[in-house]
């Protein structure tokens, strides 16, 4: 394999494995320097690349090296479920706010993301949780689900800020302005038809293709759908999303229940974990499934049996399973 | 040989060679793969991890030609860690020899 091809494949594989941009750039630059030095010292480039092992072996080693967290980060991650639980308890018992107090459990993934990720991408990863929290609070206490659902469009703004390309980074202002304009129009032009207001998001649509979430090339530079489209997992994910959406709409049509039918979408992350575990033979700890199982039990018991005051106990499954399945990972 | 055991030994060797002089990834790789039976793909990830743990750091070395090269060197924490690991290793080897009937005493 030629050097350029090797580095390109490495970069794509690192993205697929969830390495953030900063890590990818550093690793690719280091491998480039390593190969160049080998060539300078008389080694054959293709033979040297073969010596480095297969791409899978390289990724496995790199994953292992990044699994080790800083001890202070580990402490925060370990303590976050208990802080979330106490907060949930205070909100529920003290203020009878079991809903939306359950949002405190978002602390767990948010702390883990902030401690484990690097660079601006951590804010992109944490943004769905932040936005859902604001959306649920505003929706619950004011009933203004519309226009504040539009806050989700801000995820695209966060995604654009992670681009290396300055022009694309600057374009993050477009989704931001669209959201502001949508909310302003909601209050100032209530006579407008809902679909007319939606037109403000038209300029955002093409920008989706410049996010790092779905990758394209711009001026010869990789900026974010192009090679993701090449990955079978992308098509699998898209197919699963469309099927789940169809199933959701079908169930809503039959039952008339938007909530908690949306729980069906949890099939997607759980399916992703199963795919990694069964098809890609990756190690997935049982505890990774627990937030989804706990959330499902919490809403089903809370909604159908009127037991939100008790159903929160389902979240105890997360630390309990973590403790019961905790073992020394001798591969580290 | 058990892979975890091997990795522990490799870590000690890596800290040892970097204590003597700053080295690039290639230099470490060339030196260690010549003397030890190691997988070439383990060295760079290990360097990354040691750097994350603040046991080693890197600086740029400017040569006569070409781009500046990243070389790794031991930090104070790394020197201390190396000493501890070295002592533990010597102690372990000495005990193994005593079990195997060698000349070292425990």
Short mmCIF file of C-alpha atoms in Angstrom, two decimals, chain A:
data_model
loop_
_atom_site.label_atom_id
_atom_site.label_comp_id
_atom_site.label_asym_id
_atom_site.label_seq_id
_atom_site.Cartn_x
_atom_site.Cartn_y
_atom_site.Cartn_z
CA UNK A 1 0.00 0.00 0.00
CA UNK A 2 1.30 3.46 -0.83
CA UNK A 3 1.87 6.01 1.89
CA UNK A 4 -0.93 8.38 0.80
CA UNK A 5 -3.42 5.52 0.51
CA UNK A 6 -2.38 4.15 3.90
CA UNK A 7 -2.80 7.54 5.59
CA UNK A 8 -6.15 8.15 3.92
CA UNK A 9 -7.41 4.69 4.96
CA UNK A 10 -6.12 5.28 8.47
CA UNK A 11 -7.95 8.62 8.72
CA UNK A 12 -11.20 7.08 7.47
CA UNK A 13 -10.87 4.13 9.83
CA UNK A 14 -10.18 6.44 12.79
CA UNK A 15 -13.29 8.48 12.01
CA UNK A 16 -15.31 5.27 11.76
CA UNK A 17 -13.94 4.24 15.16
CA UNK A 18 -15.06 7.51 16.76
CA UNK A 19 -11.73 9.28 17.10
CA UNK A 20 -12.23 13.03 17.26
CA UNK A 21 -10.72 15.33 14.67
CA UNK A 22 -7.85 16.50 16.84
CA UNK A 23 -6.81 12.93 17.67
CA UNK A 24 -7.11 11.86 14.02
CA UNK A 25 -4.96 14.70 12.79
CA UNK A 26 -2.28 14.00 15.37
CA UNK A 27 -2.22 10.24 14.69
CA UNK A 28 -2.15 10.63 10.90
CA UNK A 29 0.65 13.22 11.15
CA UNK A 30 2.65 10.95 13.43
CA UNK A 31 2.26 7.96 11.08
CA UNK A 32 3.23 10.17 8.17
CA UNK A 33 6.39 11.28 9.97
CA UNK A 34 7.14 7.67 10.94
CA UNK A 35 6.89 6.43 7.34
CA UNK A 36 8.90 9.36 6.00
CA UNK A 37 11.69 8.74 8.46
CA UNK A 38 11.70 5.02 7.59
CA UNK A 39 12.05 5.91 3.91
CA UNK A 40 14.82 8.43 4.67
CA UNK A 41 16.70 5.66 6.41
CA UNK A 42 16.50 3.41 3.40
CA UNK A 43 13.46 1.26 4.14
CA UNK A 44 11.07 0.28 1.37
CA UNK A 45 7.83 2.16 1.96
CA UNK A 46 5.47 -0.70 1.13
CA UNK A 47 7.45 -3.24 3.16
CA UNK A 48 7.54 -0.84 6.11
CA UNK A 49 3.77 -0.25 5.98
CA UNK A 50 3.25 -4.04 5.93
CA UNK A 51 5.48 -4.27 8.98
CA UNK A 52 3.19 -1.88 10.84
CA UNK A 53 0.45 -4.55 10.73
CA UNK A 54 -3.05 -4.59 9.34
CA UNK A 55 -5.35 -1.60 9.75
CA UNK A 56 -7.45 -3.61 12.22
CA UNK A 57 -4.43 -4.35 14.37
CA UNK A 58 -3.34 -0.70 14.34
CA UNK A 59 -6.84 0.44 15.33
CA UNK A 60 -7.07 -2.13 18.08
CA UNK A 61 -3.82 -0.89 19.59
CA UNK A 62 -4.83 2.76 19.25
CA UNK A 63 -8.21 2.07 20.85
CA UNK A 64 -6.48 0.36 23.71
CA UNK A 65 -4.18 3.31 24.22
CA UNK A 66 -7.06 5.79 24.40
CA UNK A 67 -9.28 3.69 26.67
CA UNK A 68 -7.21 4.73 29.60
CA UNK A 69 -8.91 7.74 31.14
CA UNK A 70 -7.43 10.26 33.45
CA UNK A 71 -8.08 9.40 37.06
CA UNK A 72 -9.88 12.70 37.80
CA UNK A 73 -12.11 12.14 34.73
CA UNK A 74 -12.84 8.61 35.91
CA UNK A 75 -13.89 9.91 39.32
CA UNK A 76 -16.33 12.40 37.82
CA UNK A 77 -17.76 9.74 35.51
CA UNK A 78 -18.11 7.31 38.41
CA UNK A 79 -19.78 9.83 40.68
CA UNK A 80 -22.17 11.29 38.07
CA UNK A 81 -24.90 8.56 38.34
CA UNK A 82 -25.15 9.20 42.06
CA UNK A 83 -25.25 12.99 41.67
CA UNK A 84 -27.96 12.52 39.00
CA UNK A 85 -29.91 10.21 41.29
CA UNK A 86 -29.72 12.58 44.27
CA UNK A 87 -30.75 15.52 42.08
CA UNK A 88 -33.64 13.48 40.67
CA UNK A 89 -34.70 12.56 44.18
CA UNK A 90 -34.59 16.19 45.39
CA UNK A 91 -36.59 17.39 42.38
CA UNK A 92 -39.11 14.57 42.72
CA UNK A 93 -39.65 14.50 46.47
CA UNK A 94 -39.06 18.20 47.13
CA UNK A 95 -40.84 19.73 44.16
CA UNK A 96 -42.93 16.83 42.84
CA UNK A 97 -41.05 17.26 39.60
CA UNK A 98 -40.41 13.61 38.72
CA UNK A 99 -41.01 14.87 35.25
CA UNK A 100 -38.93 16.70 34.02
CA UNK A 101 -36.59 15.81 36.91
CA UNK A 102 -35.59 12.65 35.04
CA UNK A 103 -33.56 14.95 32.82
CA UNK A 104 -30.96 14.95 35.61
CA UNK A 105 -29.92 11.52 34.31
CA UNK A 106 -28.55 13.25 31.23
CA UNK A 107 -25.73 14.25 33.54
CA UNK A 108 -24.31 10.75 33.20
CA UNK A 109 -23.65 10.73 29.43
CA UNK A 110 -22.83 14.46 29.47
CA UNK A 111 -20.10 14.11 32.09
CA UNK A 112 -18.70 11.06 30.30
CA UNK A 113 -18.58 12.94 26.98
CA UNK A 114 -16.99 16.04 28.49
CA UNK A 115 -14.37 14.01 30.32
CA UNK A 116 -13.58 11.55 27.52
CA UNK A 117 -13.72 13.65 24.38
CA UNK A 118 -11.31 16.28 23.25
CA UNK A 119 -11.57 19.47 21.27
CA UNK A 120 -14.63 21.21 19.95
CA UNK A 121 -16.26 17.89 19.03
CA UNK A 122 -17.19 17.29 22.63
CA UNK A 123 -19.61 20.24 22.46
CA UNK A 124 -21.17 18.71 19.36
CA UNK A 125 -21.57 15.39 21.19
CA UNK A 126 -23.05 17.02 24.27
CA UNK A 127 -25.37 19.39 22.34
CA UNK A 128 -28.31 16.92 21.87
CA UNK A 129 -28.49 16.45 25.64
CA UNK A 130 -28.28 20.18 26.38
CA UNK A 131 -30.90 21.01 23.74
CA UNK A 132 -33.25 18.23 24.89
CA UNK A 133 -32.98 19.54 28.45
CA UNK A 134 -33.88 23.09 27.43
CA UNK A 135 -36.63 21.84 25.07
CA UNK A 136 -38.22 19.61 27.72
CA UNK A 137 -38.07 22.32 30.40
CA UNK A 138 -39.56 25.01 28.16
CA UNK A 139 -42.14 22.59 26.71
CA UNK A 140 -43.21 21.22 30.08
CA UNK A 141 -43.54 24.56 31.86
CA UNK A 142 -44.82 26.79 29.05
CA UNK A 143 -46.37 24.30 26.60
CA UNK A 144 -44.41 25.97 23.83
CA UNK A 145 -43.14 22.77 22.20
CA UNK A 146 -43.43 24.76 19.00
CA UNK A 147 -41.37 26.94 18.27
CA UNK A 148 -38.70 25.61 20.63
CA UNK A 149 -38.31 22.25 18.85
CA UNK A 150 -36.30 24.36 16.42
CA UNK A 151 -33.45 24.41 18.94
CA UNK A 152 -32.49 20.98 17.57
CA UNK A 153 -31.37 22.73 14.38
CA UNK A 154 -28.56 24.17 16.50
CA UNK A 155 -26.91 20.72 16.44
CA UNK A 156 -26.03 21.49 12.82
CA UNK A 157 -24.43 24.75 13.97
CA UNK A 158 -22.32 22.83 16.49
CA UNK A 159 -21.36 20.33 13.79
CA UNK A 160 -20.24 23.09 11.44
CA UNK A 161 -17.98 24.63 14.09
CA UNK A 162 -15.93 21.41 14.11
CA UNK A 163 -14.87 21.90 10.49
CA UNK A 164 -11.26 22.72 9.63
CA UNK A 165 -12.44 24.96 6.85
CA UNK A 166 -12.88 28.55 7.99
CA UNK A 167 -15.67 29.31 5.50
CA UNK A 168 -17.67 26.31 6.68
CA UNK A 169 -17.02 27.17 10.31
CA UNK A 170 -18.37 30.68 9.70
CA UNK A 171 -21.53 29.19 8.17
CA UNK A 172 -22.53 27.92 11.62
CA UNK A 173 -24.16 31.33 12.00
CA UNK A 174 -26.80 30.32 9.37
CA UNK A 175 -28.58 27.66 11.49
CA UNK A 176 -28.31 29.96 14.49
CA UNK A 177 -29.98 32.86 12.64
CA UNK A 178 -32.63 30.51 11.18
CA UNK A 179 -33.61 29.36 14.67
CA UNK A 180 -33.75 32.94 15.98
CA UNK A 181 -35.81 34.02 12.96
CA UNK A 182 -38.18 31.05 13.33
CA UNK A 183 -38.84 31.90 16.99
CA UNK A 184 -39.26 35.63 16.22
CA UNK A 185 -41.73 34.85 13.38
CA UNK A 186 -43.66 32.57 15.71
CA UNK A 187 -44.35 35.49 18.03
CA UNK A 188 -44.63 38.31 15.49
CA UNK A 189 -46.46 36.58 12.62
CA UNK A 190 -48.85 34.13 14.29
CA UNK A 191 -51.23 34.40 11.31
CA UNK A 192 -48.66 32.75 9.03
CA UNK A 193 -49.22 29.12 8.11
CA UNK A 194 -46.76 26.80 9.95
CA UNK A 195 -45.18 25.61 6.71
CA UNK A 196 -44.44 29.18 5.69
CA UNK A 197 -42.36 29.72 8.80
CA UNK A 198 -40.51 26.50 8.13
CA UNK A 199 -39.07 28.06 4.98
CA UNK A 200 -36.50 29.87 7.13
CA UNK A 201 -34.69 26.54 7.46
CA UNK A 202 -34.19 26.16 3.71
CA UNK A 203 -30.69 27.70 3.77
CA UNK A 204 -29.71 25.22 6.48
CA UNK A 205 -30.45 22.12 4.37
CA UNK A 206 -27.41 22.30 2.07
CA UNK A 207 -25.18 22.97 5.06
CA UNK A 208 -25.99 19.54 6.48
CA UNK A 209 -23.68 18.18 3.81
CA UNK A 210 -20.78 20.21 5.18
CA UNK A 211 -20.93 18.85 8.68
CA UNK A 212 -18.46 16.29 9.90
CA UNK A 213 -21.35 14.05 10.74
CA UNK A 214 -21.90 13.37 7.09
CA UNK A 215 -18.73 13.85 5.17
CA UNK A 216 -18.10 15.61 1.86
CA UNK A 217 -15.12 17.09 0.10
CA UNK A 218 -14.93 20.81 -0.41
CA UNK A 219 -12.19 22.43 -2.48
CA UNK A 220 -10.30 19.15 -2.42
CA UNK A 221 -10.35 19.05 1.37
CA UNK A 222 -12.24 16.49 3.33
CA UNK A 223 -14.74 18.47 5.34
CA UNK A 224 -17.10 16.26 6.74
CA UNK A 225 -21.13 12.40 3.62
CA UNK A 226 -18.63 11.47 1.07
CA UNK A 227 -16.95 8.45 2.53
CA UNK A 228 -19.61 7.75 5.09
CA UNK A 229 -21.78 6.92 2.10
CA UNK A 230 -19.18 4.32 1.19
CA UNK A 231 -19.55 2.63 4.54
CA UNK A 232 -22.14 -0.17 4.70
CA UNK A 233 -22.88 0.91 8.27
CA UNK A 234 -24.18 4.25 7.00
CA UNK A 235 -26.75 2.54 4.76
CA UNK A 236 -27.60 0.09 7.51
CA UNK A 237 -28.11 2.99 9.92
CA UNK A 238 -30.18 4.96 7.42
CA UNK A 239 -32.33 1.88 6.64
CA UNK A 240 -32.84 1.18 10.34
CA UNK A 241 -33.79 4.81 10.98
CA UNK A 242 -36.35 4.86 8.11
CA UNK A 243 -37.85 1.53 9.21
CA UNK A 244 -38.07 2.64 12.83
CA UNK A 245 -39.66 5.95 11.80
CA UNK A 246 -42.25 4.07 9.70
CA UNK A 247 -42.92 1.73 12.61
CA UNK A 248 -43.25 4.72 14.98
CA UNK A 249 -45.71 6.54 12.73
CA UNK A 250 -47.69 3.30 12.26
CA UNK A 251 -47.91 2.71 16.01
CA UNK A 252 -48.85 6.35 16.65
CA UNK A 253 -51.58 6.06 14.00
CA UNK A 254 -52.93 2.91 15.69
CA UNK A 255 -52.63 4.06 19.32
CA UNK A 256 -52.73 7.85 19.09
CA UNK A 257 -49.85 7.95 21.58
CA UNK A 258 -46.88 10.09 20.56
CA UNK A 259 -45.47 9.49 23.97
CA UNK A 260 -44.12 7.03 25.11
CA UNK A 261 -44.22 5.38 21.65
CA UNK A 262 -41.08 7.36 20.79
CA UNK A 263 -39.22 4.85 22.94
CA UNK A 264 -39.19 2.69 19.81
CA UNK A 265 -36.33 4.89 18.59
CA UNK A 266 -34.16 3.43 21.34
CA UNK A 267 -33.91 0.40 19.03
CA UNK A 268 -31.37 2.43 17.06
CA UNK A 269 -28.66 2.92 19.71
CA UNK A 270 -29.30 -0.56 21.11
CA UNK A 271 -29.08 -1.98 17.57
CA UNK A 272 -25.79 -0.08 17.14
CA UNK A 273 -24.39 -1.69 20.27
CA UNK A 274 -25.59 -5.15 19.18
CA UNK A 275 -24.05 -4.61 15.75
CA UNK A 276 -20.71 -3.71 17.33
CA UNK A 277 -20.87 -6.68 19.67
CA UNK A 278 -22.22 -9.42 17.38
CA UNK A 279 -21.08 -8.45 13.89
CA UNK A 280 -17.89 -6.53 14.57
CA UNK A 281 -16.93 -8.65 17.56
CA UNK A 282 -16.16 -5.59 19.66
CA UNK A 283 -16.31 -5.61 23.43
CA UNK A 284 -19.56 -4.04 24.60
CA UNK A 285 -20.18 -4.13 28.32
CA UNK A 286 -23.64 -5.04 29.51
CA UNK A 287 -23.78 -1.72 31.32
CA UNK A 288 -23.83 0.09 27.95
CA UNK A 289 -27.34 -1.29 27.32
CA UNK A 290 -28.63 -0.33 30.74
CA UNK A 291 -29.47 3.40 30.19
CA UNK A 292 -31.82 2.38 27.32
CA UNK A 293 -33.41 -0.46 29.26
CA UNK A 294 -33.78 1.78 32.34
CA UNK A 295 -35.28 4.63 30.31
CA UNK A 296 -37.81 2.22 28.71
CA UNK A 297 -38.86 0.76 32.06
CA UNK A 298 -39.01 4.27 33.58
CA UNK A 299 -41.42 5.60 30.95
CA UNK A 300 -43.54 2.45 30.54
CA UNK A 301 -44.11 2.05 34.29
CA UNK A 302 -44.44 5.83 34.76
CA UNK A 303 -46.86 6.40 31.91
CA UNK A 304 -49.06 3.30 31.91
CA UNK A 305 -49.06 2.55 35.65
CA UNK A 306 -48.86 6.19 36.83
CA UNK A 307 -45.76 5.33 38.83
CA UNK A 308 -43.12 7.95 38.00
CA UNK A 309 -42.48 8.24 41.75
CA UNK A 310 -41.24 4.65 41.74
CA UNK A 311 -40.21 3.97 38.17
CA UNK A 312 -37.04 6.08 38.61
CA UNK A 313 -35.71 3.09 40.54
CA UNK A 314 -35.11 1.54 37.11
CA UNK A 315 -32.13 3.87 36.76
CA UNK A 316 -30.48 2.09 39.66
CA UNK A 317 -29.99 -0.73 37.17
CA UNK A 318 -27.11 1.24 35.67
CA UNK A 319 -24.83 1.40 38.71
CA UNK A 320 -25.98 -2.04 39.95
CA UNK A 321 -25.10 -3.74 36.67
CA UNK A 322 -21.85 -1.76 36.52
CA UNK A 323 -20.85 -3.01 39.97
CA UNK A 324 -21.93 -6.59 39.32
CA UNK A 325 -20.16 -6.84 35.99
CA UNK A 326 -17.08 -4.87 37.00
CA UNK A 327 -13.94 -6.89 36.34
CA UNK A 328 -10.32 -6.24 35.81
CA UNK A 329 -9.73 -5.81 32.13
CA UNK A 330 -6.50 -7.67 31.70
CA UNK A 331 -6.27 -6.52 28.13
CA UNK A 332 -5.50 -2.98 29.18
#
